[in-house]
Amino acid sequence: MYLRDLKGLKFPDNAVIKFFFKNALHTLGGRALELACSNGNNLQLFANYDYECWGVDLAAQNIQNANFNFKEVLRAKDYRFFCEDIFDFAKRQNGIEADVFLIPNVVNYFSREAFLELLHLSRQNALYKKNAFFFLRTRGIKDYRYGLGEKIAHNSFRIPQDENTTGEAGCINTLYQEHELVEYLKERLNLHDFKVLSYESTNIMGDDDRLVYDSDIVIYGRIA
């Protein structure tokens, strides 16, 4: 396999890589489900260790790239990708019972209420099995986007249409504090044996090469 042959993102999220090996997932196998999977760049890691991979993404190009990468480049054994809104997917599917459940880099684009509804649907419709591994990555309140645009709810803002430094014009950004996320996940997923980490970095973005400060929260553990 050559990285140059992959369409779209080339590498898994660095936090997913650490989560994968810290929990010895390379020794376990099973079924991995990722909501908002992009082109399957995170699931590629799981496929290399013979996991059955399920991914959902709203962008048709991402799903097209994912199917190409898994078939033509990775020669993966068992995978399914769905071009669908993740809320519709969570309502429609029942009994996937994944061994690993991932929601990286997407829930900040929802309202707080929608995020909690997604957690509820995931549990109600058994998207994961008892004691599955869980991974979440989302934005914290120290992020550059905090306070950017119209405030629409607690720590939630809509980026102006004419502000495209980060390529998110018009998007909702709901930002969290660590303790909030922990309480939500304990309440809605019965999260236990979890770790909470901070991922902070700077990046050059936009036409004016603006320095943007990214601040993410990563939480992973087991869900009952």
PDB file of C-alpha atoms in Angstrom:
ATOM      1  CA  MET A   1       0.000   0.000   0.000  1.00  0.00           C
ATOM      2  CA  TYR A   2       1.229   3.486  -0.880  1.00  0.00           C
ATOM      3  CA  LEU A   3      -0.131   6.544   0.923  1.00  0.00           C
ATOM      4  CA  ARG A   4      -0.090   8.409  -2.380  1.00  0.00           C
ATOM      5  CA  ASP A   5      -2.806   6.063  -3.677  1.00  0.00           C
ATOM      6  CA  LEU A   6      -5.278   6.967  -0.948  1.00  0.00           C
ATOM      7  CA  LYS A   7      -7.992   9.434  -1.919  1.00  0.00           C
ATOM      8  CA  GLY A   8      -8.660  12.166   0.641  1.00  0.00           C
ATOM      9  CA  LEU A   9      -7.093  12.214   4.098  1.00  0.00           C
ATOM     10  CA  LYS A  10      -4.003  10.037   4.376  1.00  0.00           C
ATOM     11  CA  PHE A  11      -3.607   9.443   8.114  1.00  0.00           C
ATOM     12  CA  PRO A  12      -5.781   8.619  11.130  1.00  0.00           C
ATOM     13  CA  ASP A  13      -6.315  11.306  13.765  1.00  0.00           C
ATOM     14  CA  ASN A  14      -3.273  11.255  16.060  1.00  0.00           C
ATOM     15  CA  ALA A  15      -5.547  10.935  19.091  1.00  0.00           C
ATOM     16  CA  VAL A  16      -7.274   7.912  17.529  1.00  0.00           C
ATOM     17  CA  ILE A  17      -3.887   6.266  16.965  1.00  0.00           C
ATOM     18  CA  LYS A  18      -2.967   6.694  20.643  1.00  0.00           C
ATOM     19  CA  PHE A  19      -6.411   5.504  21.774  1.00  0.00           C
ATOM     20  CA  PHE A  20      -6.075   2.428  19.544  1.00  0.00           C
ATOM     21  CA  PHE A  21      -2.733   1.245  20.844  1.00  0.00           C
ATOM     22  CA  LYS A  22      -3.107   2.422  24.468  1.00  0.00           C
ATOM     23  CA  ASN A  23      -6.136   0.132  24.721  1.00  0.00           C
ATOM     24  CA  ALA A  24      -4.408  -2.731  22.865  1.00  0.00           C
ATOM     25  CA  LEU A  25      -7.138  -2.702  20.244  1.00  0.00           C
ATOM     26  CA  HIS A  26      -4.649  -4.162  17.791  1.00  0.00           C
ATOM     27  CA  THR A  27      -4.925  -7.428  19.751  1.00  0.00           C
ATOM     28  CA  LEU A  28      -8.720  -7.634  19.921  1.00  0.00           C
ATOM     29  CA  GLY A  29     -10.559  -7.290  16.603  1.00  0.00           C
ATOM     30  CA  GLY A  30     -14.324  -7.034  16.191  1.00  0.00           C
ATOM     31  CA  ARG A  31     -16.557  -4.342  14.721  1.00  0.00           C
ATOM     32  CA  ALA A  32     -15.708  -0.624  14.659  1.00  0.00           C
ATOM     33  CA  LEU A  33     -18.338   2.053  13.967  1.00  0.00           C
ATOM     34  CA  GLU A  34     -17.432   5.672  13.241  1.00  0.00           C
ATOM     35  CA  LEU A  35     -19.961   8.490  12.883  1.00  0.00           C
ATOM     36  CA  ALA A  36     -18.783  11.255  10.515  1.00  0.00           C
ATOM     37  CA  CYS A  37     -16.054   9.005   9.142  1.00  0.00           C
ATOM     38  CA  SER A  38     -14.824  11.272   6.303  1.00  0.00           C
ATOM     39  CA  ASN A  39     -12.972   9.053   3.814  1.00  0.00           C
ATOM     40  CA  GLY A  40     -12.393   6.328   6.393  1.00  0.00           C
ATOM     41  CA  ASN A  41      -8.956   7.593   7.387  1.00  0.00           C
ATOM     42  CA  ASN A  42      -9.475   6.578  11.036  1.00  0.00           C
ATOM     43  CA  LEU A  43     -11.072   3.260  10.150  1.00  0.00           C
ATOM     44  CA  GLN A  44      -8.098   2.422   7.932  1.00  0.00           C
ATOM     45  CA  LEU A  45      -6.158   1.743  11.126  1.00  0.00           C
ATOM     46  CA  PHE A  46      -8.817  -0.729  12.270  1.00  0.00           C
ATOM     47  CA  ALA A  47      -9.000  -2.376   8.846  1.00  0.00           C
ATOM     48  CA  ASN A  48      -5.276  -3.078   9.001  1.00  0.00           C
ATOM     49  CA  TYR A  49      -5.986  -5.219  12.045  1.00  0.00           C
ATOM     50  CA  ASP A  50      -8.921  -7.054  10.436  1.00  0.00           C
ATOM     51  CA  TYR A  51     -11.765  -5.189  12.137  1.00  0.00           C
ATOM     52  CA  GLU A  52     -15.139  -5.110  10.439  1.00  0.00           C
ATOM     53  CA  CYS A  53     -15.466  -1.392   9.664  1.00  0.00           C
ATOM     54  CA  TRP A  54     -18.689   0.614   9.494  1.00  0.00           C
ATOM     55  CA  GLY A  55     -18.600   4.314   8.625  1.00  0.00           C
ATOM     56  CA  VAL A  56     -21.204   7.021   8.089  1.00  0.00           C
ATOM     57  CA  ASP A  57     -20.698  10.417   6.455  1.00  0.00           C
ATOM     58  CA  LEU A  58     -22.983  12.986   4.859  1.00  0.00           C
ATOM     59  CA  ALA A  59     -20.593  13.905   2.022  1.00  0.00           C
ATOM     60  CA  ALA A  60     -20.945  11.665  -1.031  1.00  0.00           C
ATOM     61  CA  GLN A  61     -17.344  12.331  -2.099  1.00  0.00           C
ATOM     62  CA  ASN A  62     -16.053  11.133   1.261  1.00  0.00           C
ATOM     63  CA  ILE A  63     -17.971   7.870   0.982  1.00  0.00           C
ATOM     64  CA  GLN A  64     -16.843   7.387  -2.603  1.00  0.00           C
ATOM     65  CA  ASN A  65     -13.231   7.882  -1.499  1.00  0.00           C
ATOM     66  CA  ALA A  66     -13.699   5.545   1.454  1.00  0.00           C
ATOM     67  CA  ASN A  67     -15.018   2.728  -0.732  1.00  0.00           C
ATOM     68  CA  PHE A  68     -12.160   3.217  -3.195  1.00  0.00           C
ATOM     69  CA  ASN A  69      -9.516   3.255  -0.467  1.00  0.00           C
ATOM     70  CA  PHE A  70     -10.813   0.144   1.278  1.00  0.00           C
ATOM     71  CA  LYS A  71     -11.328  -1.847  -1.915  1.00  0.00           C
ATOM     72  CA  GLU A  72      -8.499  -0.766  -4.191  1.00  0.00           C
ATOM     73  CA  VAL A  73      -5.746   0.327  -1.798  1.00  0.00           C
ATOM     74  CA  LEU A  74      -6.227  -1.463   1.525  1.00  0.00           C
ATOM     75  CA  ARG A  75      -7.868  -4.595   0.080  1.00  0.00           C
ATOM     76  CA  ALA A  76      -9.925  -4.642   3.270  1.00  0.00           C
ATOM     77  CA  LYS A  77     -11.899  -7.773   4.064  1.00  0.00           C
ATOM     78  CA  ASP A  78     -15.083  -6.439   5.629  1.00  0.00           C
ATOM     79  CA  TYR A  79     -16.427  -2.882   5.487  1.00  0.00           C
ATOM     80  CA  ARG A  80     -19.627  -0.914   4.990  1.00  0.00           C
ATOM     81  CA  PHE A  81     -19.910   2.814   4.325  1.00  0.00           C
ATOM     82  CA  PHE A  82     -23.132   4.823   4.363  1.00  0.00           C
ATOM     83  CA  CYS A  83     -23.746   8.216   2.758  1.00  0.00           C
ATOM     84  CA  GLU A  84     -26.264   9.469   5.262  1.00  0.00           C
ATOM     85  CA  ASP A  85     -26.958  12.023   7.954  1.00  0.00           C
ATOM     86  CA  ILE A  86     -25.662  10.456  11.166  1.00  0.00           C
ATOM     87  CA  PHE A  87     -28.916  11.249  13.015  1.00  0.00           C
ATOM     88  CA  ASP A  88     -30.964   9.465  10.342  1.00  0.00           C
ATOM     89  CA  PHE A  89     -28.532   6.577  10.508  1.00  0.00           C
ATOM     90  CA  ALA A  90     -28.794   6.342  14.301  1.00  0.00           C
ATOM     91  CA  LYS A  91     -32.596   6.336  14.051  1.00  0.00           C
ATOM     92  CA  ARG A  92     -32.747   3.783  11.221  1.00  0.00           C
ATOM     93  CA  GLN A  93     -30.135   1.290  12.337  1.00  0.00           C
ATOM     94  CA  ASN A  94     -30.691  -1.075  15.207  1.00  0.00           C
ATOM     95  CA  GLY A  95     -28.448  -3.657  16.790  1.00  0.00           C
ATOM     96  CA  ILE A  96     -25.074  -2.903  15.189  1.00  0.00           C
ATOM     97  CA  GLU A  97     -23.473  -3.597  18.577  1.00  0.00           C
ATOM     98  CA  ALA A  98     -20.033  -2.284  17.687  1.00  0.00           C
ATOM     99  CA  ASP A  99     -17.055  -3.251  19.801  1.00  0.00           C
ATOM    100  CA  VAL A 100     -15.536   0.200  19.204  1.00  0.00           C
ATOM    101  CA  PHE A 101     -17.654   3.344  18.799  1.00  0.00           C
ATOM    102  CA  LEU A 102     -16.030   6.561  17.553  1.00  0.00           C
ATOM    103  CA  ILE A 103     -17.414  10.115  17.236  1.00  0.00           C
ATOM    104  CA  PRO A 104     -14.450  12.342  16.357  1.00  0.00           C
ATOM    105  CA  ASN A 105     -14.457  15.997  15.314  1.00  0.00           C
ATOM    106  CA  VAL A 106     -18.144  16.481  14.576  1.00  0.00           C
ATOM    107  CA  VAL A 107     -20.382  17.106  17.609  1.00  0.00           C
ATOM    108  CA  ASN A 108     -19.157  20.709  17.894  1.00  0.00           C
ATOM    109  CA  TYR A 109     -21.200  21.393  14.731  1.00  0.00           C
ATOM    110  CA  PHE A 110     -24.456  20.489  16.532  1.00  0.00           C
ATOM    111  CA  SER A 111     -26.462  22.143  19.232  1.00  0.00           C
ATOM    112  CA  ARG A 112     -25.945  20.743  22.722  1.00  0.00           C
ATOM    113  CA  GLU A 113     -29.439  19.251  22.579  1.00  0.00           C
ATOM    114  CA  ALA A 114     -28.707  17.488  19.284  1.00  0.00           C
ATOM    115  CA  PHE A 115     -25.506  16.017  20.697  1.00  0.00           C
ATOM    116  CA  LEU A 116     -27.384  14.608  23.667  1.00  0.00           C
ATOM    117  CA  GLU A 117     -30.052  13.223  21.344  1.00  0.00           C
ATOM    118  CA  LEU A 118     -27.358  11.451  19.312  1.00  0.00           C
ATOM    119  CA  LEU A 119     -26.027   9.815  22.468  1.00  0.00           C
ATOM    120  CA  HIS A 120     -29.556   8.762  23.392  1.00  0.00           C
ATOM    121  CA  LEU A 121     -30.256   7.247  19.965  1.00  0.00           C
ATOM    122  CA  SER A 122     -26.932   5.425  19.963  1.00  0.00           C
ATOM    123  CA  ARG A 123     -27.778   3.761  23.255  1.00  0.00           C
ATOM    124  CA  GLN A 124     -31.455   3.148  22.490  1.00  0.00           C
ATOM    125  CA  ASN A 125     -30.737   1.464  19.149  1.00  0.00           C
ATOM    126  CA  ALA A 126     -27.729  -0.544  20.350  1.00  0.00           C
ATOM    127  CA  LEU A 127     -25.173   0.977  17.999  1.00  0.00           C
ATOM    128  CA  TYR A 128     -22.569  -0.399  20.412  1.00  0.00           C
ATOM    129  CA  LYS A 129     -22.413  -3.487  22.595  1.00  0.00           C
ATOM    130  CA  LYS A 130     -22.080  -3.636  26.355  1.00  0.00           C
ATOM    131  CA  ASN A 131     -18.636  -2.550  27.550  1.00  0.00           C
ATOM    132  CA  ALA A 132     -17.611  -1.306  24.100  1.00  0.00           C
ATOM    133  CA  PHE A 133     -14.671   1.051  23.702  1.00  0.00           C
ATOM    134  CA  PHE A 134     -15.673   4.675  23.064  1.00  0.00           C
ATOM    135  CA  PHE A 135     -13.803   7.646  21.592  1.00  0.00           C
ATOM    136  CA  LEU A 136     -14.907  11.291  21.368  1.00  0.00           C
ATOM    137  CA  ARG A 137     -13.010  14.345  20.152  1.00  0.00           C
ATOM    138  CA  THR A 138     -14.542  17.827  20.104  1.00  0.00           C
ATOM    139  CA  ARG A 139     -13.697  21.481  20.719  1.00  0.00           C
ATOM    140  CA  GLY A 140     -13.073  23.124  24.052  1.00  0.00           C
ATOM    141  CA  ILE A 141     -13.831  26.685  25.097  1.00  0.00           C
ATOM    142  CA  LYS A 142     -10.209  27.818  24.647  1.00  0.00           C
ATOM    143  CA  ASP A 143     -10.494  27.305  20.891  1.00  0.00           C
ATOM    144  CA  TYR A 144     -10.100  30.214  18.444  1.00  0.00           C
ATOM    145  CA  ARG A 145     -13.745  29.824  17.415  1.00  0.00           C
ATOM    146  CA  TYR A 146     -15.119  30.595  20.877  1.00  0.00           C
ATOM    147  CA  GLY A 147     -17.105  33.844  20.659  1.00  0.00           C
ATOM    148  CA  LEU A 148     -16.781  33.989  16.873  1.00  0.00           C
ATOM    149  CA  GLY A 149     -20.097  35.140  15.420  1.00  0.00           C
ATOM    150  CA  GLU A 150     -23.609  35.255  16.841  1.00  0.00           C
ATOM    151  CA  LYS A 151     -24.163  33.604  20.199  1.00  0.00           C
ATOM    152  CA  ILE A 152     -27.096  31.217  19.817  1.00  0.00           C
ATOM    153  CA  ALA A 153     -26.863  29.254  23.084  1.00  0.00           C
ATOM    154  CA  HIS A 154     -24.540  28.596  26.019  1.00  0.00           C
ATOM    155  CA  ASN A 155     -20.991  28.427  24.565  1.00  0.00           C
ATOM    156  CA  SER A 156     -22.508  28.028  21.101  1.00  0.00           C
ATOM    157  CA  PHE A 157     -21.952  30.423  18.187  1.00  0.00           C
ATOM    158  CA  ARG A 158     -22.803  30.645  14.520  1.00  0.00           C
ATOM    159  CA  ILE A 159     -19.826  31.706  12.421  1.00  0.00           C
ATOM    160  CA  PRO A 160     -20.679  34.620  10.086  1.00  0.00           C
ATOM    161  CA  GLN A 161     -21.137  33.878   6.390  1.00  0.00           C
ATOM    162  CA  ASP A 162     -18.337  36.299   5.526  1.00  0.00           C
ATOM    163  CA  GLU A 163     -15.860  34.718   7.976  1.00  0.00           C
ATOM    164  CA  ASN A 164     -14.176  31.818   6.235  1.00  0.00           C
ATOM    165  CA  THR A 165     -10.746  31.701   7.860  1.00  0.00           C
ATOM    166  CA  THR A 166     -11.326  28.120   8.990  1.00  0.00           C
ATOM    167  CA  GLY A 167     -13.600  27.114   6.115  1.00  0.00           C
ATOM    168  CA  GLU A 168     -16.630  26.985   8.428  1.00  0.00           C
ATOM    169  CA  ALA A 169     -18.672  29.999   7.326  1.00  0.00           C
ATOM    170  CA  GLY A 170     -22.262  29.721   8.535  1.00  0.00           C
ATOM    171  CA  CYS A 171     -21.533  26.710  10.744  1.00  0.00           C
ATOM    172  CA  ILE A 172     -22.605  26.245  14.337  1.00  0.00           C
ATOM    173  CA  ASN A 173     -19.778  25.807  16.811  1.00  0.00           C
ATOM    174  CA  THR A 174     -20.742  24.501  20.226  1.00  0.00           C
ATOM    175  CA  LEU A 175     -17.762  24.365  22.561  1.00  0.00           C
ATOM    176  CA  TYR A 176     -17.462  22.420  25.792  1.00  0.00           C
ATOM    177  CA  GLN A 177     -15.685  22.220  29.094  1.00  0.00           C
ATOM    178  CA  GLU A 178     -14.215  18.894  30.125  1.00  0.00           C
ATOM    179  CA  HIS A 179     -16.495  18.394  33.121  1.00  0.00           C
ATOM    180  CA  GLU A 180     -19.602  18.934  30.964  1.00  0.00           C
ATOM    181  CA  LEU A 181     -18.614  16.235  28.510  1.00  0.00           C
ATOM    182  CA  VAL A 182     -17.734  13.802  31.257  1.00  0.00           C
ATOM    183  CA  GLU A 183     -21.114  14.247  32.930  1.00  0.00           C
ATOM    184  CA  TYR A 184     -23.005  13.880  29.640  1.00  0.00           C
ATOM    185  CA  LEU A 185     -21.125  10.714  28.727  1.00  0.00           C
ATOM    186  CA  LYS A 186     -21.496   9.191  32.183  1.00  0.00           C
ATOM    187  CA  GLU A 187     -25.222   9.939  32.157  1.00  0.00           C
ATOM    188  CA  ARG A 188     -26.039   8.981  28.556  1.00  0.00           C
ATOM    189  CA  LEU A 189     -23.571   6.150  27.903  1.00  0.00           C
ATOM    190  CA  ASN A 190     -22.596   5.065  31.420  1.00  0.00           C
ATOM    191  CA  LEU A 191     -18.991   5.842  30.528  1.00  0.00           C
ATOM    192  CA  HIS A 192     -16.435   4.309  32.859  1.00  0.00           C
ATOM    193  CA  ASP A 193     -12.687   3.689  33.052  1.00  0.00           C
ATOM    194  CA  PHE A 194     -12.202   6.833  30.993  1.00  0.00           C
ATOM    195  CA  LYS A 195      -9.364   9.213  30.235  1.00  0.00           C
ATOM    196  CA  VAL A 196      -9.651  12.945  29.505  1.00  0.00           C
ATOM    197  CA  LEU A 197      -6.959  14.607  27.391  1.00  0.00           C
ATOM    198  CA  SER A 198      -6.312  18.034  25.881  1.00  0.00           C
ATOM    199  CA  TYR A 199      -5.037  18.502  22.340  1.00  0.00           C
ATOM    200  CA  GLU A 200      -3.903  22.048  21.627  1.00  0.00           C
ATOM    201  CA  SER A 201      -2.025  23.393  18.615  1.00  0.00           C
ATOM    202  CA  THR A 202      -1.648  26.369  16.304  1.00  0.00           C
ATOM    203  CA  ASN A 203      -2.297  26.382  12.591  1.00  0.00           C
ATOM    204  CA  ILE A 204      -1.973  28.839   9.700  1.00  0.00           C
ATOM    205  CA  MET A 205      -5.334  29.235   7.991  1.00  0.00           C
ATOM    206  CA  GLY A 206      -7.258  31.487   5.609  1.00  0.00           C
ATOM    207  CA  ASP A 207      -6.217  33.731   2.738  1.00  0.00           C
ATOM    208  CA  ASP A 208      -4.430  36.066   5.132  1.00  0.00           C
ATOM    209  CA  ASP A 209      -2.378  33.267   6.765  1.00  0.00           C
ATOM    210  CA  ARG A 210      -3.964  33.894  10.141  1.00  0.00           C
ATOM    211  CA  LEU A 211      -2.598  32.071  13.180  1.00  0.00           C
ATOM    212  CA  VAL A 212      -5.458  29.966  14.550  1.00  0.00           C
ATOM    213  CA  TYR A 213      -5.388  28.325  17.979  1.00  0.00           C
ATOM    214  CA  ASP A 214      -7.092  24.929  18.091  1.00  0.00           C
ATOM    215  CA  SER A 215      -8.147  23.459  21.424  1.00  0.00           C
ATOM    216  CA  ASP A 216      -9.754  20.021  21.516  1.00  0.00           C
ATOM    217  CA  ILE A 217     -10.928  17.686  24.248  1.00  0.00           C
ATOM    218  CA  VAL A 218     -10.493  13.934  23.818  1.00  0.00           C
ATOM    219  CA  ILE A 219     -12.334  11.455  26.027  1.00  0.00           C
ATOM    220  CA  TYR A 220     -12.106   7.702  25.679  1.00  0.00           C
ATOM    221  CA  GLY A 221     -13.167   4.794  27.849  1.00  0.00           C
ATOM    222  CA  ARG A 222     -15.696   1.955  28.066  1.00  0.00           C
ATOM    223  CA  ILE A 223     -19.471   2.237  27.801  1.00  0.00           C
ATOM    224  CA  ALA A 224     -21.961  -0.054  29.508  1.00  0.00           C
TER     225      ALA A 224
END
